[in-house]
Amino acid sequence: MKKKNIIITGGLGFIGSNLVEFFLKKKFNVIVIDRMSIGSNIKNLDKNKNLIIKKFDICNRYLLSKCIDKFNPEAIYNLAAETHVDRSIKNPKSFVKSNILGVINILEILRKKNLKHNFKFIQISTDEVFGDIKKGKKSLETDAYNPSSPYSSSKAASDLILKSYIRTYNLPIIITNCVNNFGPKQNSEKLIPKTIINIFKDKDIPIYGTGKNEREWIYVKDHCKILYEVLYRGKLGQTYNIGSGFVYNNLFIVKKILSIFKNKLKRETKSKIIFINDRPGHDFRYSLNSKKISKTLRKLPKQNFEKSLIQTVKWYKENFSYIKENQ
Ligand SMILES: NC(=O)c1ccc[n+]([C@@H]2O[C@H](COP(=O)([O-])OP(=O)(O)OC[C@H]3O[C@@H](n4cnc5c(N)ncnc54)[C@H](O)[C@@H]3O)[C@@H](O)[C@H]2O)c1
């Protein structure tokens, strides 16, 4: 049987490369489009006869259109984005370009093409579009967007544009809003890899403010399993929250990693936690109500935060030289 083609933009980044591996295991041909900016690493993907990597920007209309014509994919998963909140505060414009103009560019190309009858465009968005929420509350898909940073507002803007293309042009789109991911291959600027790497180097571990900011955390491989199911079970035109139920503050996460080093890796460290000035506009809490996706999919992966965090620490230990190059 002929293998199916899938395009994954941002496939050299953290979630993208984990998703590419997942689809390769499912015997798809995968075409990655990535401009190789922050977050990407060519070593995130091993050579594979069913993998093609195209290095260009999703804002490039000519190359993107040619690529879609050539491979006539079953679906496009869009994970190409500028993703680091701190960087968005220093340089918001590049976030507008990739996260908003890049998405419109893809949509404009799709709108004018004869796509496969069952084609789907799946946009990977974030819980950050809902902004800060009160203790005890969980954001629903239907809640109003209230983003705080240039990053989250660029993601919110593209979600709204996508919703308008669903309504106005009836394009076959699904939007997923996911909580914080952790796992192998994440850029070392983010909290969990940064903490792990600093502990390995006996360096202090910086935490914003008081460390009480809460996030919901999902293991990237569980997120990828859900994204795969969305292709078959997700309904066109719908938005799905993807969560885990594991809501922890940053201080808890860092202490948990320290205890994994001590108790599982039997490794003592000189690293200390240091509290640094808070990020401007730092949201205090995100958490999602994910009942809609659990009703839609046949089954959700059994998630185990502790086990997945231990696997993550072990992965960084085994891939330490690779990470050093990634820094
Ligand atoms: N990491 C998380 O916790 C999380 C949570 C929810 C949603 N998301 C979303 O998932 C997606 C992937 O996130 P990630 O953490 O893997 O990010 P990442 O920064 O690790 O990877 C992003 C990838 O996109 C590429 N890219 C950026 N702009 C591009 C452009 N204009 N054209 C082509 N390629 C471009 C980068 O080179 C990089 O490889 C993003 O859309 C992000 O908003 C991430």
mmCIF file of C-alpha atoms and ligand atoms in Angstrom:
data_model
loop_
_atom_site.group_PDB
_atom_site.id
_atom_site.type_symbol
_atom_site.label_atom_id
_atom_site.label_comp_id
_atom_site.label_asym_id
_atom_site.label_seq_id
_atom_site.Cartn_x
_atom_site.Cartn_y
_atom_site.Cartn_z
ATOM 1 C CA MET A 1 0.000 0.000 0.000
ATOM 2 C CA LYS A 2 1.256 3.490 -0.859
ATOM 3 C CA LYS A 3 2.471 5.429 2.176
ATOM 4 C CA LYS A 4 0.587 8.582 3.130
ATOM 5 C CA ASN A 5 2.289 11.972 3.120
ATOM 6 C CA ILE A 6 2.118 14.348 6.081
ATOM 7 C CA ILE A 7 3.647 17.828 6.235
ATOM 8 C CA ILE A 8 4.897 18.953 9.644
ATOM 9 C CA THR A 9 6.053 22.559 9.821
ATOM 10 C CA GLY A 10 8.454 23.356 12.668
ATOM 11 C CA GLY A 11 9.457 19.675 12.568
ATOM 12 C CA LEU A 12 13.012 20.383 13.711
ATOM 13 C CA GLY A 13 11.789 21.969 16.948
ATOM 14 C CA PHE A 14 10.854 20.353 20.238
ATOM 15 C CA ILE A 15 7.266 19.134 19.782
ATOM 16 C CA GLY A 16 7.617 18.989 15.983
ATOM 17 C CA SER A 17 10.541 16.536 16.038
ATOM 18 C CA ASN A 18 8.749 14.283 18.538
ATOM 19 C CA LEU A 19 5.672 14.365 16.278
ATOM 20 C CA VAL A 20 7.770 13.545 13.199
ATOM 21 C CA GLU A 21 9.212 10.484 14.975
ATOM 22 C CA PHE A 22 5.711 9.401 15.928
ATOM 23 C CA PHE A 23 4.425 9.619 12.323
ATOM 24 C CA LEU A 24 7.513 7.826 10.960
ATOM 25 C CA LYS A 25 6.780 4.947 13.356
ATOM 26 C CA LYS A 26 3.230 4.889 11.996
ATOM 27 C CA LYS A 27 4.717 4.378 8.484
ATOM 28 C CA PHE A 28 3.934 7.789 7.023
ATOM 29 C CA ASN A 29 6.178 9.739 4.674
ATOM 30 C CA VAL A 30 6.953 12.919 6.566
ATOM 31 C CA ILE A 31 7.901 16.218 4.961
ATOM 32 C CA VAL A 32 9.345 18.729 7.422
ATOM 33 C CA ILE A 33 9.311 22.445 6.654
ATOM 34 C CA ASP A 34 11.476 24.457 9.031
ATOM 35 C CA ARG A 35 13.433 27.673 8.702
ATOM 36 C CA MET A 36 15.821 26.469 11.443
ATOM 37 C CA SER A 37 15.534 29.357 13.877
ATOM 38 C CA ILE A 38 15.672 29.275 17.715
ATOM 39 C CA GLY A 39 14.299 26.012 19.054
ATOM 40 C CA SER A 40 15.340 23.972 16.020
ATOM 41 C CA ASN A 41 18.190 21.493 15.931
ATOM 42 C CA ILE A 42 19.060 19.393 12.893
ATOM 43 C CA LYS A 43 20.162 16.639 15.306
ATOM 44 C CA ASN A 44 16.600 16.404 16.593
ATOM 45 C CA LEU A 45 15.870 14.059 13.672
ATOM 46 C CA ASP A 46 17.819 11.014 12.514
ATOM 47 C CA LYS A 47 18.133 10.283 8.809
ATOM 48 C CA ASN A 48 15.212 8.180 7.567
ATOM 49 C CA LYS A 49 14.262 7.135 4.043
ATOM 50 C CA ASN A 50 10.694 8.268 4.707
ATOM 51 C CA LEU A 51 11.715 11.730 5.903
ATOM 52 C CA ILE A 52 12.328 14.805 3.753
ATOM 53 C CA ILE A 53 13.528 18.034 5.336
ATOM 54 C CA LYS A 54 12.897 21.321 3.516
ATOM 55 C CA LYS A 55 14.602 24.359 4.914
ATOM 56 C CA PHE A 56 12.445 27.412 4.279
ATOM 57 C CA ASP A 57 10.120 29.885 6.000
ATOM 58 C CA ILE A 58 6.363 29.280 6.091
ATOM 59 C CA CYS A 59 6.059 32.902 4.957
ATOM 60 C CA ASN A 60 7.598 31.880 1.599
ATOM 61 C CA ARG A 61 4.537 31.559 -0.594
ATOM 62 C CA TYR A 62 6.271 30.159 -3.674
ATOM 63 C CA LEU A 63 8.189 27.358 -1.927
ATOM 64 C CA LEU A 64 5.301 26.426 0.344
ATOM 65 C CA SER A 65 2.822 26.224 -2.505
ATOM 66 C CA LYS A 66 5.229 24.114 -4.587
ATOM 67 C CA CYS A 67 5.825 21.771 -1.662
ATOM 68 C CA ILE A 68 2.092 21.259 -1.049
ATOM 69 C CA ASP A 69 1.527 20.557 -4.786
ATOM 70 C CA LYS A 70 4.415 18.114 -4.944
ATOM 71 C CA PHE A 71 3.501 16.041 -1.883
ATOM 72 C CA ASN A 72 -0.302 16.435 -1.879
ATOM 73 C CA PRO A 73 -0.439 15.629 1.869
ATOM 74 C CA GLU A 74 -3.222 14.052 3.939
ATOM 75 C CA ALA A 75 -2.660 16.810 6.481
ATOM 76 C CA ILE A 76 -0.475 19.706 7.513
ATOM 77 C CA TYR A 77 0.382 20.052 11.186
ATOM 78 C CA ASN A 78 1.556 23.603 11.801
ATOM 79 C CA LEU A 79 4.115 23.790 14.614
ATOM 80 C CA ALA A 80 6.308 26.440 13.010
ATOM 81 C CA ALA A 81 6.356 29.337 15.434
ATOM 82 C CA GLU A 82 8.536 31.577 17.495
ATOM 83 C CA THR A 83 7.871 30.215 20.971
ATOM 84 C CA HIS A 84 10.001 31.780 23.665
ATOM 85 C CA VAL A 85 8.002 34.270 25.766
ATOM 86 C CA ASP A 86 11.104 36.150 26.995
ATOM 87 C CA ARG A 87 12.299 36.587 23.424
ATOM 88 C CA SER A 88 8.848 37.864 22.413
ATOM 89 C CA ILE A 89 9.163 40.590 25.054
ATOM 90 C CA LYS A 90 12.531 41.676 23.599
ATOM 91 C CA ASN A 91 11.598 41.311 19.931
ATOM 92 C CA PRO A 92 7.837 41.041 19.279
ATOM 93 C CA LYS A 93 8.023 41.632 15.515
ATOM 94 C CA SER A 94 9.499 38.238 14.601
ATOM 95 C CA PHE A 95 6.598 36.640 16.514
ATOM 96 C CA VAL A 96 4.070 38.554 14.437
ATOM 97 C CA LYS A 97 5.845 37.418 11.277
ATOM 98 C CA SER A 98 6.063 33.673 11.941
ATOM 99 C CA ASN A 99 3.038 33.189 14.164
ATOM 100 C CA ILE A 100 0.508 35.408 12.382
ATOM 101 C CA LEU A 101 1.709 36.192 8.848
ATOM 102 C CA GLY A 102 3.096 32.661 8.458
ATOM 103 C CA VAL A 103 -0.294 31.170 9.315
ATOM 104 C CA ILE A 104 -2.181 33.508 6.940
ATOM 105 C CA ASN A 105 0.282 32.576 4.216
ATOM 106 C CA ILE A 106 -0.493 28.859 4.632
ATOM 107 C CA LEU A 107 -4.247 29.554 4.721
ATOM 108 C CA GLU A 108 -4.166 31.696 1.575
ATOM 109 C CA ILE A 109 -2.355 28.930 -0.283
ATOM 110 C CA LEU A 110 -4.792 26.263 0.953
ATOM 111 C CA ARG A 111 -7.826 28.390 0.084
ATOM 112 C CA LYS A 112 -6.835 28.408 -3.585
ATOM 113 C CA LYS A 113 -5.929 24.738 -3.972
ATOM 114 C CA ASN A 114 -7.811 21.589 -4.818
ATOM 115 C CA LEU A 115 -6.986 19.669 -1.674
ATOM 116 C CA LYS A 116 -7.503 15.954 -1.043
ATOM 117 C CA HIS A 117 -11.143 15.400 -0.076
ATOM 118 C CA ASN A 118 -10.204 14.383 3.481
ATOM 119 C CA PHE A 119 -7.339 16.919 3.912
ATOM 120 C CA LYS A 120 -6.931 18.561 7.348
ATOM 121 C CA PHE A 121 -4.935 21.560 8.530
ATOM 122 C CA ILE A 122 -4.121 21.131 12.221
ATOM 123 C CA GLN A 123 -2.900 24.194 14.097
ATOM 124 C CA ILE A 124 -0.942 23.632 17.308
ATOM 125 C CA SER A 125 -1.793 26.458 19.674
ATOM 126 C CA THR A 126 -1.392 27.082 23.369
ATOM 127 C CA ASP A 127 -3.280 27.478 26.660
ATOM 128 C CA GLU A 128 -1.551 30.861 27.002
ATOM 129 C CA VAL A 129 -4.167 32.444 24.690
ATOM 130 C CA PHE A 130 -6.616 32.409 27.634
ATOM 131 C CA GLY A 131 -4.252 34.438 29.819
ATOM 132 C CA ASP A 132 -4.106 34.381 33.586
ATOM 133 C CA ILE A 133 -6.881 32.420 35.303
ATOM 134 C CA LYS A 134 -8.010 32.264 38.929
ATOM 135 C CA LYS A 135 -7.173 29.400 41.286
ATOM 136 C CA GLY A 136 -9.673 26.558 40.869
ATOM 137 C CA LYS A 137 -10.718 27.696 37.379
ATOM 138 C CA LYS A 138 -10.032 25.818 34.130
ATOM 139 C CA SER A 139 -10.267 27.470 30.709
ATOM 140 C CA LEU A 140 -12.842 26.114 28.281
ATOM 141 C CA GLU A 141 -12.525 26.179 24.490
ATOM 142 C CA THR A 142 -15.350 28.736 24.413
ATOM 143 C CA ASP A 143 -13.741 31.154 26.910
ATOM 144 C CA ALA A 144 -12.698 34.572 25.638
ATOM 145 C CA TYR A 145 -9.029 35.020 24.770
ATOM 146 C CA ASN A 146 -7.057 37.304 27.073
ATOM 147 C CA PRO A 147 -3.363 36.933 26.147
ATOM 148 C CA SER A 148 -0.634 38.773 28.075
ATOM 149 C CA SER A 149 2.653 38.478 26.157
ATOM 150 C CA PRO A 150 3.548 39.236 22.532
ATOM 151 C CA TYR A 151 3.999 35.434 22.141
ATOM 152 C CA SER A 152 0.544 34.503 23.438
ATOM 153 C CA SER A 153 -1.136 37.396 21.632
ATOM 154 C CA SER A 154 0.452 36.302 18.340
ATOM 155 C CA LYS A 155 -0.897 32.767 18.929
ATOM 156 C CA ALA A 156 -4.314 34.164 19.902
ATOM 157 C CA ALA A 157 -4.367 36.305 16.752
ATOM 158 C CA SER A 158 -3.628 33.332 14.512
ATOM 159 C CA ASP A 159 -6.284 31.214 16.263
ATOM 160 C CA LEU A 160 -8.847 33.945 15.529
ATOM 161 C CA ILE A 161 -7.759 34.202 11.906
ATOM 162 C CA LEU A 162 -8.067 30.416 11.599
ATOM 163 C CA LYS A 163 -11.566 30.563 13.086
ATOM 164 C CA SER A 164 -12.521 33.195 10.478
ATOM 165 C CA TYR A 165 -11.227 30.959 7.661
ATOM 166 C CA ILE A 166 -13.328 28.088 9.008
ATOM 167 C CA ARG A 167 -16.445 30.248 9.021
ATOM 168 C CA THR A 168 -15.843 32.275 5.869
ATOM 169 C CA TYR A 169 -14.127 29.795 3.543
ATOM 170 C CA ASN A 170 -15.108 26.492 5.161
ATOM 171 C CA LEU A 171 -11.462 25.400 5.211
ATOM 172 C CA PRO A 172 -10.844 21.980 6.837
ATOM 173 C CA ILE A 173 -9.140 23.244 9.982
ATOM 174 C CA ILE A 174 -8.773 21.898 13.528
ATOM 175 C CA ILE A 175 -7.158 23.977 16.302
ATOM 176 C CA THR A 176 -5.612 22.391 19.381
ATOM 177 C CA ASN A 177 -4.647 24.425 22.455
ATOM 178 C CA CYS A 178 -2.171 22.555 24.592
ATOM 179 C CA VAL A 179 -0.671 23.058 28.042
ATOM 180 C CA ASN A 180 3.105 23.250 28.755
ATOM 181 C CA ASN A 181 5.057 20.373 27.217
ATOM 182 C CA PHE A 182 8.171 18.717 28.618
ATOM 183 C CA GLY A 183 10.387 15.898 27.394
ATOM 184 C CA PRO A 184 13.330 15.146 25.108
ATOM 185 C CA LYS A 185 14.743 17.675 22.636
ATOM 186 C CA GLN A 186 13.385 20.871 24.175
ATOM 187 C CA ASN A 187 15.484 23.992 23.748
ATOM 188 C CA SER A 188 17.670 24.589 26.778
ATOM 189 C CA GLU A 189 16.213 28.059 27.404
ATOM 190 C CA LYS A 190 12.986 26.544 28.811
ATOM 191 C CA LEU A 191 12.421 25.805 32.523
ATOM 192 C CA ILE A 192 12.753 22.000 32.671
ATOM 193 C CA PRO A 193 15.779 21.517 30.357
ATOM 194 C CA LYS A 194 17.457 24.586 31.827
ATOM 195 C CA THR A 195 17.034 23.199 35.357
ATOM 196 C CA ILE A 196 18.337 19.743 34.378
ATOM 197 C CA ILE A 197 21.335 21.132 32.497
ATOM 198 C CA ASN A 198 22.230 23.553 35.314
ATOM 199 C CA ILE A 199 22.139 20.709 37.835
ATOM 200 C CA PHE A 200 24.445 18.605 35.659
ATOM 201 C CA LYS A 201 26.829 21.582 35.543
ATOM 202 C CA ASP A 202 26.443 22.377 39.288
ATOM 203 C CA LYS A 203 25.158 25.839 38.299
ATOM 204 C CA ASP A 204 22.448 27.706 40.224
ATOM 205 C CA ILE A 205 18.842 27.366 39.074
ATOM 206 C CA PRO A 206 17.073 30.682 38.375
ATOM 207 C CA ILE A 207 13.338 30.913 39.072
ATOM 208 C CA TYR A 208 11.159 33.924 38.247
ATOM 209 C CA GLY A 209 9.557 35.827 41.150
ATOM 210 C CA THR A 210 8.500 33.575 44.024
ATOM 211 C CA GLY A 211 8.257 30.427 41.888
ATOM 212 C CA LYS A 212 4.551 30.138 42.666
ATOM 213 C CA ASN A 213 3.362 30.566 39.064
ATOM 214 C CA GLU A 214 1.333 27.486 38.101
ATOM 215 C CA ARG A 215 1.258 25.639 34.808
ATOM 216 C CA GLU A 216 -0.355 22.419 33.629
ATOM 217 C CA TRP A 217 2.294 20.002 32.288
ATOM 218 C CA ILE A 218 2.042 17.309 29.587
ATOM 219 C CA TYR A 219 4.729 14.875 28.447
ATOM 220 C CA VAL A 220 5.495 15.677 24.806
ATOM 221 C CA LYS A 221 5.064 12.034 23.709
ATOM 222 C CA ASP A 222 1.551 11.967 25.209
ATOM 223 C CA HIS A 223 0.777 15.208 23.364
ATOM 224 C CA CYS A 224 1.980 13.619 20.083
ATOM 225 C CA LYS A 225 -0.239 10.539 20.604
ATOM 226 C CA ILE A 226 -3.212 12.854 21.054
ATOM 227 C CA LEU A 227 -2.287 14.923 17.978
ATOM 228 C CA TYR A 228 -2.154 11.720 15.915
ATOM 229 C CA GLU A 229 -5.642 10.719 17.092
ATOM 230 C CA VAL A 230 -6.923 14.211 16.278
ATOM 231 C CA LEU A 231 -6.196 13.497 12.606
ATOM 232 C CA TYR A 232 -8.706 10.640 12.601
ATOM 233 C CA ARG A 233 -11.200 11.559 15.308
ATOM 234 C CA GLY A 234 -11.053 15.352 15.456
ATOM 235 C CA LYS A 235 -14.013 17.141 13.882
ATOM 236 C CA LEU A 236 -13.381 19.811 11.289
ATOM 237 C CA GLY A 237 -13.911 23.372 12.432
ATOM 238 C CA GLN A 238 -13.463 22.444 16.098
ATOM 239 C CA THR A 239 -11.058 23.673 18.753
ATOM 240 C CA TYR A 240 -9.752 21.213 21.359
ATOM 241 C CA ASN A 241 -8.006 21.860 24.641
ATOM 242 C CA ILE A 242 -5.264 19.310 25.377
ATOM 243 C CA GLY A 243 -4.240 18.965 29.014
ATOM 244 C CA SER A 244 -3.012 16.477 31.564
ATOM 245 C CA GLY A 245 -4.523 17.486 34.886
ATOM 246 C CA PHE A 246 -0.997 17.913 36.335
ATOM 247 C CA VAL A 247 -0.948 21.506 37.582
ATOM 248 C CA TYR A 248 2.220 22.448 39.483
ATOM 249 C CA ASN A 249 4.106 25.599 40.311
ATOM 250 C CA ASN A 250 7.638 26.258 39.034
ATOM 251 C CA LEU A 251 9.204 25.809 42.457
ATOM 252 C CA PHE A 252 7.572 22.373 42.800
ATOM 253 C CA ILE A 253 8.909 21.363 39.357
ATOM 254 C CA VAL A 254 12.469 22.430 40.182
ATOM 255 C CA LYS A 255 12.391 20.691 43.583
ATOM 256 C CA LYS A 256 11.021 17.543 41.922
ATOM 257 C CA ILE A 257 13.918 17.531 39.442
ATOM 258 C CA LEU A 258 16.409 18.023 42.294
ATOM 259 C CA SER A 259 14.871 15.037 44.101
ATOM 260 C CA ILE A 260 15.108 12.883 40.934
ATOM 261 C CA PHE A 261 18.845 13.665 40.755
ATOM 262 C CA LYS A 262 19.277 12.769 44.410
ATOM 263 C CA ASN A 263 17.064 9.687 44.645
ATOM 264 C CA LYS A 264 17.050 8.162 41.147
ATOM 265 C CA LEU A 265 20.391 9.247 39.694
ATOM 266 C CA LYS A 266 22.109 9.146 43.116
ATOM 267 C CA ARG A 267 23.880 12.351 42.123
ATOM 268 C CA GLU A 268 24.640 15.122 44.602
ATOM 269 C CA THR A 269 24.685 18.692 43.285
ATOM 270 C CA LYS A 270 25.994 22.068 44.380
ATOM 271 C CA SER A 271 23.194 23.847 42.477
ATOM 272 C CA LYS A 272 20.998 26.163 44.531
ATOM 273 C CA ILE A 273 17.649 27.717 43.651
ATOM 274 C CA ILE A 274 17.899 31.485 43.154
ATOM 275 C CA PHE A 275 14.884 33.750 42.744
ATOM 276 C CA ILE A 276 15.283 36.373 40.024
ATOM 277 C CA ASN A 277 13.203 39.440 39.035
ATOM 278 C CA ASP A 278 9.892 38.363 37.588
ATOM 279 C CA ARG A 279 9.215 38.505 33.839
ATOM 280 C CA PRO A 280 7.027 41.526 32.874
ATOM 281 C CA GLY A 281 3.386 40.498 32.397
ATOM 282 C CA HIS A 282 4.094 37.018 33.804
ATOM 283 C CA ASP A 283 0.788 35.123 33.990
ATOM 284 C CA PHE A 284 0.214 33.498 37.348
ATOM 285 C CA ARG A 285 -1.794 30.476 36.368
ATOM 286 C CA TYR A 286 -2.959 28.452 33.347
ATOM 287 C CA SER A 287 -5.067 25.327 33.436
ATOM 288 C CA LEU A 288 -7.382 23.770 30.847
ATOM 289 C CA ASN A 289 -10.658 21.928 30.918
ATOM 290 C CA SER A 290 -9.905 19.053 28.496
ATOM 291 C CA LYS A 291 -13.206 17.165 28.686
ATOM 292 C CA LYS A 292 -14.070 17.857 25.037
ATOM 293 C CA ILE A 293 -10.995 16.067 23.651
ATOM 294 C CA SER A 294 -11.419 13.117 26.005
ATOM 295 C CA LYS A 295 -14.986 12.668 24.743
ATOM 296 C CA THR A 296 -13.890 13.000 21.092
ATOM 297 C CA LEU A 297 -10.964 10.594 21.059
ATOM 298 C CA ARG A 298 -11.363 6.863 21.551
ATOM 299 C CA LYS A 299 -8.867 6.879 24.373
ATOM 300 C CA LEU A 300 -6.343 9.267 25.835
ATOM 301 C CA PRO A 301 -2.843 8.079 26.756
ATOM 302 C CA LYS A 302 -2.425 7.127 30.422
ATOM 303 C CA GLN A 303 -0.352 9.997 31.719
ATOM 304 C CA ASN A 304 2.136 9.712 34.575
ATOM 305 C CA PHE A 305 3.901 12.962 35.400
ATOM 306 C CA GLU A 306 6.545 11.562 37.745
ATOM 307 C CA LYS A 307 7.533 8.672 35.448
ATOM 308 C CA SER A 308 7.730 10.984 32.408
ATOM 309 C CA LEU A 309 9.839 13.531 34.297
ATOM 310 C CA ILE A 310 12.285 10.783 35.322
ATOM 311 C CA GLN A 311 12.468 9.642 31.671
ATOM 312 C CA THR A 312 13.128 13.250 30.647
ATOM 313 C CA VAL A 313 15.988 13.680 33.126
ATOM 314 C CA LYS A 314 17.487 10.367 31.945
ATOM 315 C CA TRP A 315 17.204 11.461 28.319
ATOM 316 C CA TYR A 316 19.140 14.657 29.024
ATOM 317 C CA LYS A 317 21.750 12.639 30.910
ATOM 318 C CA GLU A 318 22.217 10.270 27.958
ATOM 319 C CA ASN A 319 22.276 13.122 25.445
ATOM 320 C CA PHE A 320 24.354 15.610 27.358
ATOM 321 C CA SER A 321 26.971 16.231 24.667
ATOM 322 C CA TYR A 322 24.231 16.818 22.115
ATOM 323 C CA ILE A 323 22.557 19.330 24.428
ATOM 324 C CA LYS A 324 25.795 21.216 24.968
ATOM 325 C CA GLU A 325 25.916 21.830 21.227
ATOM 326 C CA ASN A 326 22.269 22.885 21.324
ATOM 327 C CA GLN A 327 22.929 25.648 23.875
HETATM 328 N N1 LIG B 1 6.339 23.907 24.080
HETATM 329 C C1 LIG B 1 5.162 24.036 24.644
HETATM 330 O O1 LIG B 1 5.029 23.861 25.871
HETATM 331 C C2 LIG B 1 3.933 24.353 23.819
HETATM 332 C C3 LIG B 1 2.667 24.282 24.426
HETATM 333 C C4 LIG B 1 1.534 24.541 23.648
HETATM 334 C C5 LIG B 1 1.664 24.880 22.304
HETATM 335 N N2 LIG B 1 2.914 24.966 21.750
HETATM 336 C C6 LIG B 1 2.995 25.316 20.320
HETATM 337 O O2 LIG B 1 3.581 24.204 19.660
HETATM 338 C C7 LIG B 1 4.365 24.669 18.546
HETATM 339 C C8 LIG B 1 5.771 24.104 18.650
HETATM 340 O O3 LIG B 1 6.350 24.507 19.889
HETATM 341 P P1 LIG B 1 7.817 24.030 20.331
HETATM 342 O O4 LIG B 1 7.892 24.174 21.792
HETATM 343 O O5 LIG B 1 8.129 22.748 19.678
HETATM 344 O O6 LIG B 1 8.680 25.196 19.680
HETATM 345 P P2 LIG B 1 10.212 25.211 19.199
HETATM 346 O O7 LIG B 1 10.641 26.620 19.358
HETATM 347 O O8 LIG B 1 10.990 24.139 19.858
HETATM 348 O O9 LIG B 1 10.105 24.846 17.655
HETATM 349 C C9 LIG B 1 9.547 25.715 16.707
HETATM 350 C C10 LIG B 1 10.114 25.361 15.349
HETATM 351 O O10 LIG B 1 9.504 26.194 14.362
HETATM 352 C C11 LIG B 1 10.517 26.658 13.473
HETATM 353 N N3 LIG B 1 10.045 27.941 12.907
HETATM 354 C C12 LIG B 1 9.818 29.100 13.576
HETATM 355 N N4 LIG B 1 9.370 30.038 12.733
HETATM 356 C C13 LIG B 1 9.312 29.459 11.501
HETATM 357 C C14 LIG B 1 8.916 29.920 10.214
HETATM 358 N N5 LIG B 1 8.501 31.176 10.021
HETATM 359 N N6 LIG B 1 8.979 29.065 9.175
HETATM 360 C C15 LIG B 1 9.416 27.782 9.346
HETATM 361 N N7 LIG B 1 9.808 27.298 10.540
HETATM 362 C C16 LIG B 1 9.752 28.128 11.605
HETATM 363 C C17 LIG B 1 11.761 26.789 14.330
HETATM 364 O O11 LIG B 1 12.937 26.766 13.526
HETATM 365 C C18 LIG B 1 11.634 25.586 15.244
HETATM 366 O O12 LIG B 1 12.240 24.443 14.687
HETATM 367 C C19 LIG B 1 4.315 26.196 18.600
HETATM 368 O O13 LIG B 1 3.330 26.646 17.714
HETATM 369 C C20 LIG B 1 3.889 26.515 20.025
HETATM 370 O O14 LIG B 1 3.165 27.707 20.085
HETATM 371 C C21 LIG B 1 4.056 24.720 22.472
#
